[in-house]
Coordinates of C-alpha atoms and ligand atoms in Angstrom, one line a residue:
Chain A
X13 CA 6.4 27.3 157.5
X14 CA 6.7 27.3 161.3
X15 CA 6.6 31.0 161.3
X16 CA 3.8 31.3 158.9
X17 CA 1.9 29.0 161.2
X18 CA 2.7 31.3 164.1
X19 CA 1.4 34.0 162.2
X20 CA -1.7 32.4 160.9
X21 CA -2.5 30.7 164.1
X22 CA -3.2 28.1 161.6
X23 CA -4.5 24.2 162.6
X24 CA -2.1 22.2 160.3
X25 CA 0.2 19.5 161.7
X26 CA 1.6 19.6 164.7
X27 CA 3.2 22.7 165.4
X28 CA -0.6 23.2 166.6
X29 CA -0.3 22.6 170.4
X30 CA 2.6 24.8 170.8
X31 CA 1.1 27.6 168.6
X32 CA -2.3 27.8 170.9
X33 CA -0.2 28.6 173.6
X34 CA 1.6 31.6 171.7
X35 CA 0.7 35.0 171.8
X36 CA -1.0 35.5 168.4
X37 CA -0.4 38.4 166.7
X38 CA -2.8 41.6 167.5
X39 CA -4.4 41.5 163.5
X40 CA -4.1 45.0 161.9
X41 CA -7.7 45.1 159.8
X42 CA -7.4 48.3 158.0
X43 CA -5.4 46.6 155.2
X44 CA -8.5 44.4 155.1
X45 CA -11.0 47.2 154.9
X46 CA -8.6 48.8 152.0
X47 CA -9.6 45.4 150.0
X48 CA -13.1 45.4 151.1
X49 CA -13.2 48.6 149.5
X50 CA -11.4 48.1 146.2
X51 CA -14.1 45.3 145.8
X52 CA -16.4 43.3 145.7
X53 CA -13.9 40.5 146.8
X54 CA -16.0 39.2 150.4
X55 CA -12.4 38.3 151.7
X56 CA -13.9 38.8 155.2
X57 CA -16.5 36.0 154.7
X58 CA -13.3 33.4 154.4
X59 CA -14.1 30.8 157.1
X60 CA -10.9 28.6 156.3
X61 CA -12.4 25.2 154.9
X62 CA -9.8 25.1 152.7
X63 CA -11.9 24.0 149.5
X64 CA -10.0 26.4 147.4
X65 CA -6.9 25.5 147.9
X66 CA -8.4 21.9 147.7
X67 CA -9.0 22.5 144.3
X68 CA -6.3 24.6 142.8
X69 CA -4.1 22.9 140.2
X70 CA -1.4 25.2 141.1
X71 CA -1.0 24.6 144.4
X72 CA 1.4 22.4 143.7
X73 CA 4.1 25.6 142.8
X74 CA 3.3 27.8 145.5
X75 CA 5.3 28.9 148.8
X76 CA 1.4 30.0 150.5
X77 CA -1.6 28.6 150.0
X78 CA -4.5 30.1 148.6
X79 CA -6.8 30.0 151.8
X80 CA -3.5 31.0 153.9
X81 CA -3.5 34.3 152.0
X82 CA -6.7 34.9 152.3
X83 CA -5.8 34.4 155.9
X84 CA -3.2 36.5 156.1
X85 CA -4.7 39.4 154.1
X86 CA -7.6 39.3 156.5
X87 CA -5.2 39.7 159.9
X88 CA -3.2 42.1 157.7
X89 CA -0.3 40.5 157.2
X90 CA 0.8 43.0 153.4
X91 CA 3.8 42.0 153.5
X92 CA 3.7 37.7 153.5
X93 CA 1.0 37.9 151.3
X94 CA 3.1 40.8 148.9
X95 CA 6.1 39.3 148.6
X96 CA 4.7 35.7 147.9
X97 CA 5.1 33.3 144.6
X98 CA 1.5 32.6 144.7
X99 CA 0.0 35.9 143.8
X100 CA 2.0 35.7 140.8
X101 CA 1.8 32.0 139.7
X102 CA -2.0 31.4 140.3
X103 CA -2.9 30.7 137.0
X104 CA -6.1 32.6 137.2
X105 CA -8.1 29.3 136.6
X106 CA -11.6 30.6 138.7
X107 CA -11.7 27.2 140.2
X108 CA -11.3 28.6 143.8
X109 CA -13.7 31.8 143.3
X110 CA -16.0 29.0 141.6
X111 CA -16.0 27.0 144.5
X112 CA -15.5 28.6 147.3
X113 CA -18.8 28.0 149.9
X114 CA -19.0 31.6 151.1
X115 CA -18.6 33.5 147.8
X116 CA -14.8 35.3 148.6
X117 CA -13.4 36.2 145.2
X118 CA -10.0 34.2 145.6
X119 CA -8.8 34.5 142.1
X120 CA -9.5 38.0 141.9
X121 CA -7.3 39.1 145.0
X122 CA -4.9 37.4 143.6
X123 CA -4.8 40.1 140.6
X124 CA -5.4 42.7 143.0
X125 CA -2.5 41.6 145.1
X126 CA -0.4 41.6 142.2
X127 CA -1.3 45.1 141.6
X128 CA -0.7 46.4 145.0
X129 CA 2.2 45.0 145.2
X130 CA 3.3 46.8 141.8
X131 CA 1.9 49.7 142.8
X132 CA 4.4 49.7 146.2
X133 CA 7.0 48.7 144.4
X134 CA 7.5 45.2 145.9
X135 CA 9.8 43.2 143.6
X136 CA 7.9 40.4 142.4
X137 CA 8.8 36.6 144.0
X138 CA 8.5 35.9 140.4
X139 CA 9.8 38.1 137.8
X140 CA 9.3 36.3 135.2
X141 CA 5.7 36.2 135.2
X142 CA 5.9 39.8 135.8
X143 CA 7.9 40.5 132.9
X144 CA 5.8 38.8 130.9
X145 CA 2.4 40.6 131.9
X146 CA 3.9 43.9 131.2
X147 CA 5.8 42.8 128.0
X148 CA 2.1 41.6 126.8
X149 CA 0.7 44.7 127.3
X150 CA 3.7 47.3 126.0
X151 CA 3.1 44.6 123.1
X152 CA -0.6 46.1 122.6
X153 CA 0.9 49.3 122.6
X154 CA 2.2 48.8 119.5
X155 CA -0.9 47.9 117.2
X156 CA -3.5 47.1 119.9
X157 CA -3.8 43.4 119.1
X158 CA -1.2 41.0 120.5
X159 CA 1.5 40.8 118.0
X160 CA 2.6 36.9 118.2
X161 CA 6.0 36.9 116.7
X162 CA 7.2 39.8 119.1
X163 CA 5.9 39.0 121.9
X164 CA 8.3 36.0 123.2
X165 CA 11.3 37.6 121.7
X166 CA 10.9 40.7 123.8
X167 CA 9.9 38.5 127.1
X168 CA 12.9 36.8 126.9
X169 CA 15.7 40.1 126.6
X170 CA 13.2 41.4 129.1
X171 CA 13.2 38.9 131.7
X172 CA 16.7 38.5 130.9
X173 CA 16.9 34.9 130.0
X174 CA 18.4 35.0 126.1
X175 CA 21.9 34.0 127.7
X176 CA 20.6 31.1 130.1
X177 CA 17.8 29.5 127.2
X178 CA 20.9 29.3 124.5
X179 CA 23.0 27.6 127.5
X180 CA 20.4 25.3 128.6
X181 CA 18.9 24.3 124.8
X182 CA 15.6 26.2 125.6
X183 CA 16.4 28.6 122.8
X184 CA 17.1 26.1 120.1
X185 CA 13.6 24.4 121.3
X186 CA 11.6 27.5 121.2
X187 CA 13.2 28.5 117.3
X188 CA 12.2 25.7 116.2
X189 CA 8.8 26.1 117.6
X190 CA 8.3 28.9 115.8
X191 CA 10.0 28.0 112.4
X192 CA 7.6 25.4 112.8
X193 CA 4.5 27.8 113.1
X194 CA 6.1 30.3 110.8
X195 CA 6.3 27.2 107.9
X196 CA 2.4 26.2 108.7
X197 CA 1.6 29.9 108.2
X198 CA 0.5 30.2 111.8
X199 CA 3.1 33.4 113.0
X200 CA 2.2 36.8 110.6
X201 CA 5.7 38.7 110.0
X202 CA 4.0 41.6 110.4
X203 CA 1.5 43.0 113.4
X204 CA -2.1 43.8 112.3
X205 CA -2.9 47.4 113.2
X206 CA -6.2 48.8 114.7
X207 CA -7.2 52.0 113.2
X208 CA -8.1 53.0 117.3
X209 CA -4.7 52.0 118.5
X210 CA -4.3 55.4 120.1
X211 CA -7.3 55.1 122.1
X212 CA -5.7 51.6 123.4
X213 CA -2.7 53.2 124.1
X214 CA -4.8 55.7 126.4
X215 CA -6.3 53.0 128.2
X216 CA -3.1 51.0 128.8
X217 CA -1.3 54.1 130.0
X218 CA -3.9 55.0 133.0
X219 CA -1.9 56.2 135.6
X220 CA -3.7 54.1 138.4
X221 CA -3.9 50.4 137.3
X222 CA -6.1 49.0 139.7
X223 CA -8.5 52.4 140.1
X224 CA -12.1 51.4 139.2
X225 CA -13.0 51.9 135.8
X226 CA -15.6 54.6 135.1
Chain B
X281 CA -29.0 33.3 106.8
X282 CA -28.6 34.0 110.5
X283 CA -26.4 37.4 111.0
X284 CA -23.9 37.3 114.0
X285 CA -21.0 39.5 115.4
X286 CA -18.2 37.7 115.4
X287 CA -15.2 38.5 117.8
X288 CA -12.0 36.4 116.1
X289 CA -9.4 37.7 119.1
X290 CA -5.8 37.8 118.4
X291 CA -5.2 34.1 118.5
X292 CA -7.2 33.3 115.7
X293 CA -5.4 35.9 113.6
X294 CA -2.0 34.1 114.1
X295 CA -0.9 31.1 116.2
X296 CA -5.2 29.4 115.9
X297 CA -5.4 30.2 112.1
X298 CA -6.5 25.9 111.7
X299 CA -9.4 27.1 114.0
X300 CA -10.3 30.3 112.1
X301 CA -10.6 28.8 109.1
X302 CA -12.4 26.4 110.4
X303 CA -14.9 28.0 112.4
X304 CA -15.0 30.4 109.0
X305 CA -15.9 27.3 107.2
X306 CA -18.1 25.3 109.0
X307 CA -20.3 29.0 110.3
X308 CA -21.0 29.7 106.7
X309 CA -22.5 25.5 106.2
X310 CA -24.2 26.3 109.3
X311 CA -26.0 29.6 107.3
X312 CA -24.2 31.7 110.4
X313 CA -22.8 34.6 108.7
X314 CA -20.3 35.8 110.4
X315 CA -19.7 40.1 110.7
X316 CA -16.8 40.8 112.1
X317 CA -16.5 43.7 114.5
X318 CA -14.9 46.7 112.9
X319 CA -11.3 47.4 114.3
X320 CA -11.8 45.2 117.3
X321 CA -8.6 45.6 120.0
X322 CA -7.0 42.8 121.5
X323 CA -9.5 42.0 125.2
X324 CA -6.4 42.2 127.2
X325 CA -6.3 38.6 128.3
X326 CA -4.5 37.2 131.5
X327 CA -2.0 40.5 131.4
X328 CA -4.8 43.1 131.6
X329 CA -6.5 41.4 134.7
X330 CA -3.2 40.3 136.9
X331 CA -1.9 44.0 136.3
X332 CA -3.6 46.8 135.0
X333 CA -7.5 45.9 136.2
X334 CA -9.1 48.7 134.5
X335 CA -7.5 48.2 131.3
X336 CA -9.0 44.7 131.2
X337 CA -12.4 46.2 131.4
X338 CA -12.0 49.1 129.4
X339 CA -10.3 47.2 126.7
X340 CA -13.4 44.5 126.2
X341 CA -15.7 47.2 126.9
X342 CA -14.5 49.1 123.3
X343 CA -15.0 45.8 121.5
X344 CA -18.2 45.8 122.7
X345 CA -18.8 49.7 122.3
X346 CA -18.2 48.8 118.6
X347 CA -20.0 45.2 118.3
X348 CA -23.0 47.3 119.3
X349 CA -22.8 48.9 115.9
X350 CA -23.7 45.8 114.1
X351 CA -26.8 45.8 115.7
X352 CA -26.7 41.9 115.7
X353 CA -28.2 40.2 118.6
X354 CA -25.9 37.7 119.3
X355 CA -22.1 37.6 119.5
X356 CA -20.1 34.4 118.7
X357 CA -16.5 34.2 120.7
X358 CA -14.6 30.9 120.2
X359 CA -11.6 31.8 122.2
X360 CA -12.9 31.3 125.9
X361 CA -10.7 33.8 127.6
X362 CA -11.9 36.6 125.2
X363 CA -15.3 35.0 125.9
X364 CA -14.6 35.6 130.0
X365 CA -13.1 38.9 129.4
X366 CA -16.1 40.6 127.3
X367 CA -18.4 38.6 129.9
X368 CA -16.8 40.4 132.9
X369 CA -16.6 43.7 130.9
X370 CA -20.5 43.5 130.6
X371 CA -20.9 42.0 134.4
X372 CA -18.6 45.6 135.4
X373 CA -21.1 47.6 133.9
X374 CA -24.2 45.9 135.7
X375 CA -22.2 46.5 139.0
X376 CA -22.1 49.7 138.8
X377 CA -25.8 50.2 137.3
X378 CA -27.7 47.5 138.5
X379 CA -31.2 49.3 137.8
X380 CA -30.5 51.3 134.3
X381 CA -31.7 49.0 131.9
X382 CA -29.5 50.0 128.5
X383 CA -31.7 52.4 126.1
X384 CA -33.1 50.5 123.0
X385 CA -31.0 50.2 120.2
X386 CA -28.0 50.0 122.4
X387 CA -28.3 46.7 124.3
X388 CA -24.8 44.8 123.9
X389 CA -25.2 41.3 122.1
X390 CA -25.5 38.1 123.6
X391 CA -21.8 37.0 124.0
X392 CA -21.6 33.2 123.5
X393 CA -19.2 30.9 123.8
X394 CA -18.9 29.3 120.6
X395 CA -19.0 25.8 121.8
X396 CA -22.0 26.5 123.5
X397 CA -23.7 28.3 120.1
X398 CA -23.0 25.3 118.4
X399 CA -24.5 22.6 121.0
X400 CA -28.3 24.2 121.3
X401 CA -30.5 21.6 119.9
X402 CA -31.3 23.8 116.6
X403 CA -27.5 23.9 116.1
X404 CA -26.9 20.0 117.1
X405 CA -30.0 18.8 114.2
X406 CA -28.1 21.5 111.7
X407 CA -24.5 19.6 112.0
X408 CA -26.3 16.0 112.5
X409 CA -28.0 16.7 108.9
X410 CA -24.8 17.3 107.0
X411 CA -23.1 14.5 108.7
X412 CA -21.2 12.5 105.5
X413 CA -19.1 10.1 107.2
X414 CA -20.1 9.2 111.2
X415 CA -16.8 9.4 113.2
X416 CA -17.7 5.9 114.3
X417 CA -15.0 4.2 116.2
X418 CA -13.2 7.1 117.3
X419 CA -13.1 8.2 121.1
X420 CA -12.0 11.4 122.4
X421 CA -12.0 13.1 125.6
X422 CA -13.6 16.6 125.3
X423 CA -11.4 19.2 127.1
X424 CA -13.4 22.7 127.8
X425 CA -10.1 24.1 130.1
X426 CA -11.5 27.3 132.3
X427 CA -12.7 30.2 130.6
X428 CA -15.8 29.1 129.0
X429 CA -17.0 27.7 132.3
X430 CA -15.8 29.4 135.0
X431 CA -16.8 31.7 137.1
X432 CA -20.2 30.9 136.6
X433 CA -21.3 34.3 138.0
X434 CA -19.2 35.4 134.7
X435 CA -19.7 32.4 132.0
X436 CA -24.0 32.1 133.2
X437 CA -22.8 28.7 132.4
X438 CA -25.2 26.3 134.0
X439 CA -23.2 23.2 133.8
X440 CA -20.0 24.4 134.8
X441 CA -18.2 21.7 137.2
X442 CA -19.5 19.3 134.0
X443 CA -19.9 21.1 130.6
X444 CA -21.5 18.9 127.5
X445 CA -21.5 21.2 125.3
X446 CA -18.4 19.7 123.4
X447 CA -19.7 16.2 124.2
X448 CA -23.1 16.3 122.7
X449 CA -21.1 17.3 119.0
X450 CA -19.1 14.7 119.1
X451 CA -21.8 12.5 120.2
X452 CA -23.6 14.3 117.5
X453 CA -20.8 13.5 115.1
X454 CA -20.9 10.0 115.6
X455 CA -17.3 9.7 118.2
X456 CA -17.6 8.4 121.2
X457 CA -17.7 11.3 124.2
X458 CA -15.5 9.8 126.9
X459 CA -16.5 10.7 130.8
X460 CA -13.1 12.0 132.2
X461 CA -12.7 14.0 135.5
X462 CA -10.2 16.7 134.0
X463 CA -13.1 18.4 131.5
X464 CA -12.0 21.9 133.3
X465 CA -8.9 21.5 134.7
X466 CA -6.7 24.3 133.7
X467 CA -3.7 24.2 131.3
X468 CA -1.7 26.5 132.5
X469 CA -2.2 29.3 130.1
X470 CA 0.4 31.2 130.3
X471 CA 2.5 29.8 132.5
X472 CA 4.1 27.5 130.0
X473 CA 6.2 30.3 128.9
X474 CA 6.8 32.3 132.2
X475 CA 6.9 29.6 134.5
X476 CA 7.3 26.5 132.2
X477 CA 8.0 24.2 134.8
X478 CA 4.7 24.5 136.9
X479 CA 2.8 25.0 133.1
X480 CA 4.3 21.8 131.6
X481 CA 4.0 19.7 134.6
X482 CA 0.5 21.1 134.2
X483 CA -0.2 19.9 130.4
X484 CA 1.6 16.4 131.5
X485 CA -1.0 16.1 133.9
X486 CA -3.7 16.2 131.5
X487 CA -2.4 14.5 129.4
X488 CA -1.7 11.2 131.7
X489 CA -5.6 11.5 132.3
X490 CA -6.9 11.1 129.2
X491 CA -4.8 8.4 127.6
X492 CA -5.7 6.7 131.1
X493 CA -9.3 7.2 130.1
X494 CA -8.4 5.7 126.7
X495 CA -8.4 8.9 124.6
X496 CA -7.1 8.6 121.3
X497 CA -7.4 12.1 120.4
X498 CA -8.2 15.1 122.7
X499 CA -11.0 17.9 121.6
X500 CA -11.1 21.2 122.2
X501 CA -12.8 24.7 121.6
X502 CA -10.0 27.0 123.0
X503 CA -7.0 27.9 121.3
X504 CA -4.8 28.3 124.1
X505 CA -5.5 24.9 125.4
X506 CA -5.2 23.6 122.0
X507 CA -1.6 25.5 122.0
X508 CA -0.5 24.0 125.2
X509 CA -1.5 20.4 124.3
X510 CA -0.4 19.9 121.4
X511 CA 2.9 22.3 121.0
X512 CA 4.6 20.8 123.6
X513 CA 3.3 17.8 123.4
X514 CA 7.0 16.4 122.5
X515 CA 8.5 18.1 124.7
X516 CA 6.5 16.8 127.4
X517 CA 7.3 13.3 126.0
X518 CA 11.2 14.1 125.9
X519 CA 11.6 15.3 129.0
X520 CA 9.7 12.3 130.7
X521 CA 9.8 9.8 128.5
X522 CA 6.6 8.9 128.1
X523 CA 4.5 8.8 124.7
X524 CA 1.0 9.7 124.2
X525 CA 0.8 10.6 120.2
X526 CA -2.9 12.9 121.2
X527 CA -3.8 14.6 118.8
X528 CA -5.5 18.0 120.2
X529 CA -8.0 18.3 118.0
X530 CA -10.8 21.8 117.9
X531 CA -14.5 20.5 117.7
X532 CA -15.0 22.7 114.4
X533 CA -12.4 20.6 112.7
X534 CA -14.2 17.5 113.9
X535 CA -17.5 18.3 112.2
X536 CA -15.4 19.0 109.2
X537 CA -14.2 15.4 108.9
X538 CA -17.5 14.5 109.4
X539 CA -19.0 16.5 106.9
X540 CA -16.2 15.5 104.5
X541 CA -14.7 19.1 104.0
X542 CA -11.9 18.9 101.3
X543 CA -10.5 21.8 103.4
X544 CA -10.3 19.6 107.1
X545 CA -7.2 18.3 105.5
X546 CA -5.4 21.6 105.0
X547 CA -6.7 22.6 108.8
X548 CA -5.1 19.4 110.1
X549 CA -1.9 19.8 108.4
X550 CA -0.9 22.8 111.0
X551 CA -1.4 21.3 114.2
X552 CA 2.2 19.7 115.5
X553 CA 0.9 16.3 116.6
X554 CA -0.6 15.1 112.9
X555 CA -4.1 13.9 113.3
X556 CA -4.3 12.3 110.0
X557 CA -2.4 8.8 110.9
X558 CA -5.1 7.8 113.7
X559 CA -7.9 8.9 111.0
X560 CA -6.8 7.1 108.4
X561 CA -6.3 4.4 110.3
X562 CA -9.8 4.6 111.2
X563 CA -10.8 5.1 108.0
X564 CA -12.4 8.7 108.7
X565 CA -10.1 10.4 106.2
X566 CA -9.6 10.0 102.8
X567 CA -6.7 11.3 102.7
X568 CA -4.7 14.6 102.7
X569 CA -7.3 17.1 101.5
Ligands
SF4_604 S1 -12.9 28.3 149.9 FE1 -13.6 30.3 150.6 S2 -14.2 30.1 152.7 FE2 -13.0 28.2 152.1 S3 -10.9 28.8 152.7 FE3 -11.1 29.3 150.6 S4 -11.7 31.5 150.6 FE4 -12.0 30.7 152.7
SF4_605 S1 -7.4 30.9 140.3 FE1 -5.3 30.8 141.1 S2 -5.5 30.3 143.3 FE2 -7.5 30.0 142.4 S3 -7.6 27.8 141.9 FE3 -6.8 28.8 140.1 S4 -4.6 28.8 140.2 FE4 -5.4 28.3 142.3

């Protein structure tokens, strides 16, 4: 926190006297020009009142707040804002996008954060949620609409939890969760299959995720 | 008979099949008939857009290549994130040509949000007339969640820090609407499975607020809220110790029960927290249909 602070040059609490006096950082803006050009995101017009983070109901689970890495993606600081939980567990809700006074698309730098940081390889703060993006898609892959009764199967030998839910009880929870849909004839056995499912599988397989669609 | 393009999503195929049928149901009453689209792909949903950005517009934006083909002018969506997802697809497309108006013939359909299709005041007097039974006595909180709403650069929803659409059918249906604060606070999506922690800590949350505003059932038009809700409902209550007993209950099945639908029952009967106790006890069901 203190160090984030020293980064940020931010006014919170009372490391504040000590921080004005510090030799701030010299900001490096050409990662901000990179996401001004992968936009429309305004990320420059952020003035820091703090009304998205106000508002976000996740804020609650994350190491960096949303108008800190708005912050910190504007001084070009890649690699806090990279490596943080908060990319990955926003919940994409819109409420900070929605609100915020000067139009900066928060919630969709988030995605695009989570994609850069894919793209450089950067493991993700949390895997999990990671895991379970990508196992969604490959999911599609298959039949090109979500098939249900796969999906969370393949998450968990994915993200590697089978061992840890059967220890902790999670396992026998989620079973019967699903013998429970599976009984009320809400979980098909079988995928349904689009007749264009190798034209979804094209468009799932683009080599550059985050490239602007044509 | 109106004619409109329907766009189930994956949901409603499996896991939402009590809203489906439902929303099958209560659109053919209406005289909505509903076309599906030919060999419609899943929209990509929270996946697509966190990871692979161009697949979560090319993926609406063949759904809507073939919704075109129906020629229909309007398109009903009742899941709100394939709602948001076709939305932004469209919104991509005016980015990148804002002067180009579409040639005739192949202007995309109006995408609504199907709560928002059914509370026009054409749609409201249609449900009010079949009304069998008023839902008197009964009050709910109406939970819209995100995607129908927000953002409103996406959604064109006008009311989107207060949505009525959900409000004015149950009002319509004879319930009580109550004012809460948590209309479009967010569930979670997702999260409840990846990071269940944060996503049931999220669903507690809502939960609190509306038995604190005196809810005795919860309704809903998305499926994913509805999922989150009421799935882990007991969960929630195991691990904390609390009760609530909501019933999460989608706005289509409400005007069923109102319109005395023998099929309501069967609907009901698949959701984890049973509905039918609290309306029996209010004497809005006859029983299991
Ligand atoms: S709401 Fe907008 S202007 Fe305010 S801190 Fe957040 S991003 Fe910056
Ligand atoms: S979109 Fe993400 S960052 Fe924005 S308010 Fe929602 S959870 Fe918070």
């Amino acid at each position: 926190m203190a160090e984030e602070a020293r980064l940020v040059g931010s006014s919170y609490g009372a490391e504040n006297a000590e921080m004005v006096r510090q030799p701030v950082l010299s900001p490096d803006f050409d990662f901000l020009y990179k996401v001004e050009a992968s936009g429309p995101f305004n990320a420059s017009h952020c003035f820091q009142c703090r009304k998205c983070t106000n508002g976000c109901p996740v804020s609650f689970a994350m190491d960096i707040f949303p108008d800190r890495i708005i912050r910190l993606a504007i001084l070009g600081q890649t690699a806090e804002v990279l490596n943080s939980r908060t990319i990955w567990i926003c919940a994409s809700c819109e409420t900070c996008s929605t609100r915020c006074p000067n139009g900066v698309r928060i919630a969709e730098l988030m995605d695009y954060f989570k994609e850069l940081a894919v793209e450089a390889g950067i493991r993700p703060a949390l895997p999990a949620v990671a895991v379970f993006y990508r196992t969604f898609l490959d999911n599609l892959k298959l039949t090109g609409r979500v098939f249900e009764a796969g999906l969370l199967p393949t998450y968990w030998v994915r993200s590697r939890q089978v061992v840890s839910m059967f220890k902790s009880g999670e396992m026998r929870k989620n079973v019967e969760q699903a013998v429970k849909l599976f009984m009320k004839k809400r979980l098909s056995a079988l995928p349904g299959a689009v007749r264009g499912r190798g034209e979804i599988r094209s468009i799932l397989r683009s080599s550059r995720p985050h490239g602007r669609s044509q | 008979m109106m004619k409109a393009t329907y766009y189930p999503g994956c949901s409603l195929e499996g896991v939402a099949r009590d809203y489906a049928d439902s929303i099958k149901c209560v659109c053919a009453l209406m005289d909505v008939e509903l076309q599906e689209i030919p060999d419609w792909n899943c929209c990509g949903a929270t996946a697509a857009h966190s990871i692979n950005r161009r697949a979560s517009i090319e993926l609406p934006r063949r759904n809507l290549r073939l919704a075109r083909t129906l020629g229909n002018p309007d398109m009903l969506v009742p899941c709100p994130l394939c709602f948001n997802r076709l939305k932004t697809a469209v919104h991509d497309l005016e980015l990148r040509n804002p002067c180009s108006e579409p040639p005739q013939g192949l202007e995309f359909p109006k995408i609504w949000d199907l709560a928002a299709f059914f509370a026009t005041d054409e749609k409201l007097e249609k449900i009010a007339s079949r009304v069998q039974k008023r839902l008197e006595g009964l009050s709910v909180v109406s939970y819209y969640g995100c995607m129908a709403s927000r953002p409103p650069y996406i959604t064109g929803a006008p009311d989107y820090e207060n949505p009525l659409s959900l409000d004015k059918i149950v009002k319509t249906l004879g319930a009580t609407p109550i004012d809460w604060p948590y209309k479009t606070d967010c569930c979670g999506a997702s999260l409840i499975v990846s990071m269940p922690g944060a996503g049931l800590k999220m669903v507690e949350k809502l939960l609190d607020m509306a038995r604190r505003f005196g809810a005795e059932a919860v309704v809903v038009s998305c499926q994913m809220c509805q999922g989150n809700l009421d799935m882990y409902q007991d969960r929630i209550e195991a691990d904390t110790g609390k009760h609530y007993g909501l019933p999460i209950i989608y706005f289509t099945e409400l005007i069923g029960l109102a319109w005395r639908l023998a099929e309501a029952g069967g609907w009901l009967s698949r959701h984890f927290i049973d509905p039918v106790p609290l309306l029996l006890r209010k004497g809005l069901m006859a029983g299991r249909g």
